[in-house]
Coordinates of C-alpha atoms and ligand atoms in Angstrom, one line a residue:
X1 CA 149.2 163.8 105.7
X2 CA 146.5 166.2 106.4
X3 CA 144.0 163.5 105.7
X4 CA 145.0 160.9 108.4
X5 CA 142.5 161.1 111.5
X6 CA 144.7 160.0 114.1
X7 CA 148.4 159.4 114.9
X8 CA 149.5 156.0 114.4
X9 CA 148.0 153.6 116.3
X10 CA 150.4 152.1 118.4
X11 CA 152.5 155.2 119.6
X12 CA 149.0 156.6 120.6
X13 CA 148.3 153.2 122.7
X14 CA 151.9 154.3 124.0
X15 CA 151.0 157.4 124.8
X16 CA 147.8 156.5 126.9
X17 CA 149.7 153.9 129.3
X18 CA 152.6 156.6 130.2
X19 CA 149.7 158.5 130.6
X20 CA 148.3 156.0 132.8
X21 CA 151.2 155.7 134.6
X22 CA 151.6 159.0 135.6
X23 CA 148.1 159.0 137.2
X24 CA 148.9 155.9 138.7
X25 CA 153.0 155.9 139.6
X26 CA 152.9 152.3 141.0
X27 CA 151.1 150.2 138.5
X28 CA 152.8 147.3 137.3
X29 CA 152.2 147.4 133.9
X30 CA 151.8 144.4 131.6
X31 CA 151.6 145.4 128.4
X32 CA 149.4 142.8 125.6
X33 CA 149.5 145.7 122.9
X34 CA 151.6 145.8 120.4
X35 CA 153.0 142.5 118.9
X36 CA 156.6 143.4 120.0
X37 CA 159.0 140.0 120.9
X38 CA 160.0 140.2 124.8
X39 CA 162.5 136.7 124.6
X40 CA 166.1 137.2 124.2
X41 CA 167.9 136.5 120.3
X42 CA 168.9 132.3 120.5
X43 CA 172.4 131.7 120.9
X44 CA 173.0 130.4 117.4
X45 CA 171.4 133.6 115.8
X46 CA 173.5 136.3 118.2
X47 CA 176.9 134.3 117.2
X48 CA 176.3 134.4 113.8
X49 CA 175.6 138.1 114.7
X50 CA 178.8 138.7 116.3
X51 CA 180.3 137.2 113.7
X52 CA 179.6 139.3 111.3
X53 CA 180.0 142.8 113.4
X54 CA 183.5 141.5 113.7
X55 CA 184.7 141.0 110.0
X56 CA 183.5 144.7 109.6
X57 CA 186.4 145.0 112.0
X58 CA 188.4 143.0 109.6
X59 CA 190.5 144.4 105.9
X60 CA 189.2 141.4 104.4
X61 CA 185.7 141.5 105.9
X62 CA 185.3 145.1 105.7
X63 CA 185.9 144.9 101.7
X64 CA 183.7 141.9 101.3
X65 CA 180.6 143.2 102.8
X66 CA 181.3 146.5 104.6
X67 CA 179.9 149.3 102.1
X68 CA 177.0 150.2 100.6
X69 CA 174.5 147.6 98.9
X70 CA 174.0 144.8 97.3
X71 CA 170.4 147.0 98.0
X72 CA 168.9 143.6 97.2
X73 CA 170.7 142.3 100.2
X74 CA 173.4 139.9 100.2
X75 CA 173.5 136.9 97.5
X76 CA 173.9 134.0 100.3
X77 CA 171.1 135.3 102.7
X78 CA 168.7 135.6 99.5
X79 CA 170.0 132.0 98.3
X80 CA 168.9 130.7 101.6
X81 CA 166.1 132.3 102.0
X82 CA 164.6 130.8 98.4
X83 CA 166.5 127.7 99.5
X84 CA 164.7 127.1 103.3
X85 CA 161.6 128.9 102.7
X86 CA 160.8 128.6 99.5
X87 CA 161.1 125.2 98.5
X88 CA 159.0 123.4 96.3
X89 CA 157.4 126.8 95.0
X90 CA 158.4 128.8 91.6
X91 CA 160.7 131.5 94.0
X92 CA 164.2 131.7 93.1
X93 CA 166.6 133.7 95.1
X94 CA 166.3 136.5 92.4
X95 CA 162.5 137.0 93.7
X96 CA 164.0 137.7 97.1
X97 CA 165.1 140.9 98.6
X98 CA 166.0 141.7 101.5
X99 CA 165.1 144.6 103.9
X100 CA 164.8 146.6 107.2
X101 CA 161.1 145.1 107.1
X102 CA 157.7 144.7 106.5
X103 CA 156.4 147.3 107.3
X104 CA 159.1 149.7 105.4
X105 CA 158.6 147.7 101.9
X106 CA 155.5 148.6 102.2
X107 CA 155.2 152.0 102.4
X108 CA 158.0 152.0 99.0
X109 CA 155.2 149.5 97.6
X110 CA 152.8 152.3 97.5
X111 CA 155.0 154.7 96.9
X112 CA 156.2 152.9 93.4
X113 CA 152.7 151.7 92.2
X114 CA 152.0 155.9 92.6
X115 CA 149.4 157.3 93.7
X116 CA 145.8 157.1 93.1
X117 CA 145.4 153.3 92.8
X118 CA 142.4 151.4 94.2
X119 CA 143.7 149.5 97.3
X120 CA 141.5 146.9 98.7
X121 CA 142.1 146.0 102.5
X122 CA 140.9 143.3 105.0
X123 CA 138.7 145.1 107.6
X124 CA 140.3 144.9 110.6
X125 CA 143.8 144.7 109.2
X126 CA 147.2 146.1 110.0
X127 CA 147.2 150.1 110.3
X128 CA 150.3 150.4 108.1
X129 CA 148.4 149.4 105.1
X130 CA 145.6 152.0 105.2
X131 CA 147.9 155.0 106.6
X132 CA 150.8 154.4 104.4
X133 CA 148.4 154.3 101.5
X134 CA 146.8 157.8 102.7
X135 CA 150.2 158.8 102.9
X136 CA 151.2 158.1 99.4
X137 CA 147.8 159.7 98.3
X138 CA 145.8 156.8 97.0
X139 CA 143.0 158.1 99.1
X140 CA 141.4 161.2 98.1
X141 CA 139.5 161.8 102.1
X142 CA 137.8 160.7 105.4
X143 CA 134.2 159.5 105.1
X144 CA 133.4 160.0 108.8
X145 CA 129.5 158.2 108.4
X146 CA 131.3 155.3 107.8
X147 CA 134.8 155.5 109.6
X148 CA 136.7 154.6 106.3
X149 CA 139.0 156.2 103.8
X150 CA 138.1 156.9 100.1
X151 CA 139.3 155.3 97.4
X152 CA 139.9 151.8 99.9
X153 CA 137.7 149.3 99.9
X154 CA 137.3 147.7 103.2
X155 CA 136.5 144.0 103.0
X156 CA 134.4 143.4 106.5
X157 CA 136.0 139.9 108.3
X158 CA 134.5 139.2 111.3
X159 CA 132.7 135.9 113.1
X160 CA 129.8 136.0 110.7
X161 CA 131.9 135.0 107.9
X162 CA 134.7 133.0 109.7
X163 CA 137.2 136.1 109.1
X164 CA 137.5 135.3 105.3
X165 CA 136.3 138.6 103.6
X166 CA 133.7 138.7 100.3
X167 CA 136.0 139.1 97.9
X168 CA 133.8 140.1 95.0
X169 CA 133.8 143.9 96.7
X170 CA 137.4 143.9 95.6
X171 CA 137.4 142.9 91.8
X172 CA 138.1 146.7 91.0
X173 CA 141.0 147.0 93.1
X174 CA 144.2 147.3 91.3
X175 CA 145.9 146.3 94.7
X176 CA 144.6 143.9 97.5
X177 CA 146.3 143.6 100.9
X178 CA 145.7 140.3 102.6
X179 CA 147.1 139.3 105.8
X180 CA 147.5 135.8 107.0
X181 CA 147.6 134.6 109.6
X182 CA 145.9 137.3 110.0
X183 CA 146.7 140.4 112.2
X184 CA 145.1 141.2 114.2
X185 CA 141.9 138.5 114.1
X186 CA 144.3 135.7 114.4
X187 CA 143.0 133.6 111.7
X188 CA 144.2 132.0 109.3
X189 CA 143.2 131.4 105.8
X190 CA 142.8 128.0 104.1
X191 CA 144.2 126.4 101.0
X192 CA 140.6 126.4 99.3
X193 CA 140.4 130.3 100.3
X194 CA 144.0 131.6 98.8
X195 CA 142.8 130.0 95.8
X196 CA 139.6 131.9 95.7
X197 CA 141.7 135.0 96.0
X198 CA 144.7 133.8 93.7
X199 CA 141.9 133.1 91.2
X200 CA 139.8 136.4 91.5
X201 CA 143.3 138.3 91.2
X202 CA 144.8 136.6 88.1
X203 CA 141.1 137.1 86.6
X204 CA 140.6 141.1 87.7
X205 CA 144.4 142.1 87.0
X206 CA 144.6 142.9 90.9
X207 CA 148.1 142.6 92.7
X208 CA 147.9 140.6 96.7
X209 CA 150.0 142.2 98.5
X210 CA 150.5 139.0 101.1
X211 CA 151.6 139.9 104.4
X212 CA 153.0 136.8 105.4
X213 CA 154.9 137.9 108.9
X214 CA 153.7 135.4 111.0
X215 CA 152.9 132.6 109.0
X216 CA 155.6 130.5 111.5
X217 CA 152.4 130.2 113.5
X218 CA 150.6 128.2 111.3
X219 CA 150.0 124.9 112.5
X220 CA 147.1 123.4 110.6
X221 CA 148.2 122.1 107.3
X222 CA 145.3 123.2 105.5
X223 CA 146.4 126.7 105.7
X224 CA 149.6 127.7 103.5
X225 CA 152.5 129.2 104.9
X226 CA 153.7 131.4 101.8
X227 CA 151.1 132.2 99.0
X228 CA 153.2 130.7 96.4
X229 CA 152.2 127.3 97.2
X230 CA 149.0 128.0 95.5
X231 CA 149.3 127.7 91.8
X232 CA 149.3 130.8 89.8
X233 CA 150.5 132.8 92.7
X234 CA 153.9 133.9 91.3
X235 CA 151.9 136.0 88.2
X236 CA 149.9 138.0 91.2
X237 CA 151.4 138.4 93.8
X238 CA 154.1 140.0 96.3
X239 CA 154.7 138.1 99.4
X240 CA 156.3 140.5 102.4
X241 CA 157.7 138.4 105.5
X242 CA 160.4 139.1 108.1
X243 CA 162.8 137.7 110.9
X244 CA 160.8 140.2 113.7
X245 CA 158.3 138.0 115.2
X246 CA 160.7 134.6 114.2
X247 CA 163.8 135.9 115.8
X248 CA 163.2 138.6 118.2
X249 CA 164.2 141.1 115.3
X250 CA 161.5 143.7 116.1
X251 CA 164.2 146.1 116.8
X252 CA 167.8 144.3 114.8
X253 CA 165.5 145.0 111.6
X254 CA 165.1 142.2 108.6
X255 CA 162.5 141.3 106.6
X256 CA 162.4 140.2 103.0
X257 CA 160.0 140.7 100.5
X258 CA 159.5 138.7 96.8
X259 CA 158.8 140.1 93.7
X260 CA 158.4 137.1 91.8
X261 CA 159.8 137.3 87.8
X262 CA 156.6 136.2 87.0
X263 CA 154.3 139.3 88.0
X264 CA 153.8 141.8 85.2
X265 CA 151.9 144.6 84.9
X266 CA 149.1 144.7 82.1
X267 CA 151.7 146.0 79.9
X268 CA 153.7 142.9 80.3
X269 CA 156.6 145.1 82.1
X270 CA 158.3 143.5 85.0
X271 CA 157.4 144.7 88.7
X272 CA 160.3 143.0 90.0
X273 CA 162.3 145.5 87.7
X274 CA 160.7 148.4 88.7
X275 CA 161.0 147.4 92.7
X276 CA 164.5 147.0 92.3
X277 CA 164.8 150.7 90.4
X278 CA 163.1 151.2 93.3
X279 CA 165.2 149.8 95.9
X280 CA 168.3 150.8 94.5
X281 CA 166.9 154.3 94.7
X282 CA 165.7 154.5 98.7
X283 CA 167.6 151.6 100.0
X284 CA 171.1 151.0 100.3
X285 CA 170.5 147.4 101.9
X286 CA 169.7 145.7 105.0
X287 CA 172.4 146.1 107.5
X288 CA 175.2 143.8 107.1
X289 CA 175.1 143.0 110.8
X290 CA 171.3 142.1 110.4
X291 CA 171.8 140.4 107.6
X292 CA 174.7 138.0 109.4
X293 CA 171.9 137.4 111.7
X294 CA 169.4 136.5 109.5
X295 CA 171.6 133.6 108.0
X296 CA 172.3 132.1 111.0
X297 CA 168.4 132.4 111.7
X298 CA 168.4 129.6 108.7
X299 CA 171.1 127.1 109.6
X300 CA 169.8 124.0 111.2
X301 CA 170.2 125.3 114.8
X302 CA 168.8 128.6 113.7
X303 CA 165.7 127.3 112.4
X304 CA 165.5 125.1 115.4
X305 CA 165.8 127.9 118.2
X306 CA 163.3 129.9 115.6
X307 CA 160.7 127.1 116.1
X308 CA 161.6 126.9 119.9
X309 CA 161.0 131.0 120.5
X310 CA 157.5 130.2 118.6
X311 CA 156.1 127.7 120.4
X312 CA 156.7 129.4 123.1
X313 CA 154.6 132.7 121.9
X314 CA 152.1 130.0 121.0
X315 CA 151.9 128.6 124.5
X316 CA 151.2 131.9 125.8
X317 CA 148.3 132.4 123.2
X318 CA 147.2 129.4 124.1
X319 CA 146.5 130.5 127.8
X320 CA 145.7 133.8 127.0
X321 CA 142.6 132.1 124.7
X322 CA 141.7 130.2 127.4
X323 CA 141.8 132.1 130.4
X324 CA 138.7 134.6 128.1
X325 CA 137.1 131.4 127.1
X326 CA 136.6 130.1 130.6
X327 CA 135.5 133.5 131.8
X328 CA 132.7 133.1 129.3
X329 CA 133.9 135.3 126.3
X330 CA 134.3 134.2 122.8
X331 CA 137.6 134.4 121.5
X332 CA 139.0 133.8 117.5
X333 CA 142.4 133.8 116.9
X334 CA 145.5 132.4 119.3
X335 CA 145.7 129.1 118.1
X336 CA 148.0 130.1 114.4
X337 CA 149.2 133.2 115.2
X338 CA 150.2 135.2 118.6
X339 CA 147.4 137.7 118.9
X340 CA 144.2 136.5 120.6
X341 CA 141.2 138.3 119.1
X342 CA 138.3 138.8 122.0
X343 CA 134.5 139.5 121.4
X344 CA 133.3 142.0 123.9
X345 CA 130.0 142.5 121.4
X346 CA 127.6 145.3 121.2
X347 CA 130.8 147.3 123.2
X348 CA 132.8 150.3 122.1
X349 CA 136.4 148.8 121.8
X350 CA 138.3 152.1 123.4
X351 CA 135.5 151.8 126.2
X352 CA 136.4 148.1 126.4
X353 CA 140.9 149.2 126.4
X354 CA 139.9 151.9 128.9
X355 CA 138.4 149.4 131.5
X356 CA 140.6 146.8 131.0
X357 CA 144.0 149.3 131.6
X358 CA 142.0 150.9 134.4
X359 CA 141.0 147.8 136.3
X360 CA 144.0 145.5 135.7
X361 CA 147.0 147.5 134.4
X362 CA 147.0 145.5 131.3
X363 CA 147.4 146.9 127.9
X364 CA 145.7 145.7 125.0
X365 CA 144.9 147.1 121.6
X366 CA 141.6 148.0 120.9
X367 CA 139.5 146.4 117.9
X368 CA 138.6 149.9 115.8
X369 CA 142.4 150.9 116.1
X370 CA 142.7 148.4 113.1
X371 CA 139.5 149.3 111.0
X372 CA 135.7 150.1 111.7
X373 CA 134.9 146.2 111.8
X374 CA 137.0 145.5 114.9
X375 CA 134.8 147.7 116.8
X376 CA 133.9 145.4 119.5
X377 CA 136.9 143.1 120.2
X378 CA 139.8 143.7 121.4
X379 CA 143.5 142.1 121.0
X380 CA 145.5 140.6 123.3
X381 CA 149.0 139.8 122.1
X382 CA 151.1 136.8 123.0
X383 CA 154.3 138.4 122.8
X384 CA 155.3 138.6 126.8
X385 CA 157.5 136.7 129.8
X386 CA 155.3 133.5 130.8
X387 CA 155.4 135.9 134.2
X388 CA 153.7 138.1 132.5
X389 CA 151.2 136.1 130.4
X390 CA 150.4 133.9 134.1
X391 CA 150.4 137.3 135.8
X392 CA 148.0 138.8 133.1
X393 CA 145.6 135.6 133.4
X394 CA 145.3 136.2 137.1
X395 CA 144.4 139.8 136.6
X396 CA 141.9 139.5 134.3
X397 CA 139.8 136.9 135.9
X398 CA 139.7 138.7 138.8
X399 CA 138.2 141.8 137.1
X400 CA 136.7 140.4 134.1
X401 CA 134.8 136.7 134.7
X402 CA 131.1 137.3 133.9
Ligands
LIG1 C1 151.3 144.8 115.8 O1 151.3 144.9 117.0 O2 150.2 144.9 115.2 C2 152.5 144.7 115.0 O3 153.3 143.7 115.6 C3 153.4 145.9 115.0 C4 154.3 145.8 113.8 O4 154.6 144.7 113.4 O5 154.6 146.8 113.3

């Protein structure tokens, strides 16, 4: 603990606009920070909710799915969840386990593979990766020259090399994190580059750790929505996803996270068995009220609202990336994933944040808060009322055209 620099990044960004607002009682702020859903839960998906809260109200429905466990989650939501979103790859619903999230399976991730490992990370990438490894002590200190942890390899992804890192820095790493699309640059990765890092991986021994939360976004067909459409996948890697940014269910909680049969450690032991020693150890399963939720999220009027709630995120990427492209910035990101990636080059990105929340009342996230090479961007994130998104457009164009 006594390693980390800072606190974690977004209840610091938190902390900054309440300070803000103090100093400045009437601002109306929008906030384009964190990645946190603003739209109400579709119809279909709360009924199915309410459903479910009621049987707990119910003899029958209490002893069906009131207690404790199945820590793996319940059989039908896996079932469906191999079934819808799976299909056509080697997952089977016994590679599927349900969570409270992402972000929670993977901190017990690094907790099970113990500490001490070599962890490989996309620089910029999500902060829960490189904190909750420093947590878990697979870092051994702070290299302030350089702004990076010890023991992690940071693989640079910036314009220069179209976000898709150099891989060959992390053919020692015993555990690469990968994130696509990618938060926060917005990209997404391509066919022909999952298979570069599918290959690499099944040649160096390396487990991906494939963040696949917002992969919903995706709308080029080149670029995969789940890893295991490339071939090989299933013997390298863990794929983490989640009903947050689908469903509204940033604060309901689900996410799932496979462990296909296939993956083995050198030793030819199973990592799915050790994950669910695991599991049933800190976990005593996703909530069954979440979990109710998350299977109406897959019936057909489920999925549809889903794919409603997303385009409309993407529409508001969508003007976000081109309200800073007609002032005259360049922008990455927005088009196959909700957060809008902007170059302010040559700038200090908390200098950059600072002006913006100063001038306009709008928070964003700045670039370093996600790894030494966002320095000089910053993120805007789609997730907001088209109020707000119109409202934010209007603000920052009067402050910010060059
Ligand atoms: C983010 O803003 O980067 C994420 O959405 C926050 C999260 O998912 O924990």
């Amino acid at each position: 603990m006594a390693q980390l620099k800072a606190g974690y990044l977004f209840p610091e960004i938190a902390r900054i606009r309440n300070a803000h607002l103090e100093k400045n009682p009437d601002a109306k702020i929008i906030s384009l920070g964190i990645g946190d859903t603003t739209e109400p839960i579709p119809k279909p998906i709360t009924d199915g909710m309410v459903a479910a809260a009621a049987a707990l109200g119910t003899k029958e429905g209490y002893s069906a799915k009131g207690g404790y466990g199945p820590e793996a989650g319940q059989m039908e939501l896996r079932k469906t969840i191999a079934e819808k979103l799976y299909k056509g790859t080697p997952i089977t619903y016994e590679d599927v386990f349900a969570s409270d999230g992402s972000k929670c399976d993977i901190s017990r991730m690094l907790q099970m593979f113990g500490s001490g490992r070599k962890i490989a990370v996309q620089d910029p990438s999500y902060p829960a990766y490189v904190d909750s490894s420093v947590i878990m002590g697979h870092s051994t200190g702070f290299n302030d020259a350089v702004k990076q942890y010890e023991n992690i390899t940071y693989m640079p992804c910036g314009a220069e090399n179209d976000f898709f890192p150099d891989l060959s820095a992390a053919k020692s790493a015993e555990l690469i994190f990968f994130c696509s699309p990618n938060n926060p640059t917005g990209a997404a990765a391509t066919r022909a580059q999952l298979t570069e890092l599918v290959n690499q991986a099944l040649e160096s021994g390396s487990i991906i750790i494939y963040d696949a939360a917002y992969s919903a976004f995706v709308g080029n067909p080149d670029c995969p929505k789940t890893i295991y459409e490339i071939p090989g996948a299933e013997k390298c890697a863990i794929e983490t996803c989640s009903f947050s940014k689908y469903a509204g269910f940033t604060g309901l909680r689900l996410g799932w996270t496979v462990f296909p049969e296939a993956l083995k450690f050198s030793d030819g032991s199973s990592v799915r068995q050790d994950w669910t020693r695991m599991m049933g150890t800190s976990f005593n399963g996703a909530s069954t009220v979440a979990q109710g939720a998350g299977l109406a999220c897959l019936t057909d009027a489920g999925l549809a609202a889903m794919g409603d709630m997303v385009a409309f995120y993407k529409e508001n990427a969508a003007i976000l990336k081109r309200t800073w492209e007609e002032m005259g910035y360049k922008v990455y990101g927005g088009t196959d994933a909700p957060y809008v990636w902007v170059s302010f080059e040559g700038r200090d990105s908390w200098e950059v944040f600072t002006e913006i929340l100063d001038k306009t009342d709008i928070v964003t996230t700045p670039g370093a808060g996600f790894g030494p090479a966002g320095n000089g961007y910053v993120r805007c994130s789609a997730f907001g009322s088209r109020e707000n998104i119109n409202e934010a457009a209007r603000r920052l164009k009067e402050s910010f055209s060059k």
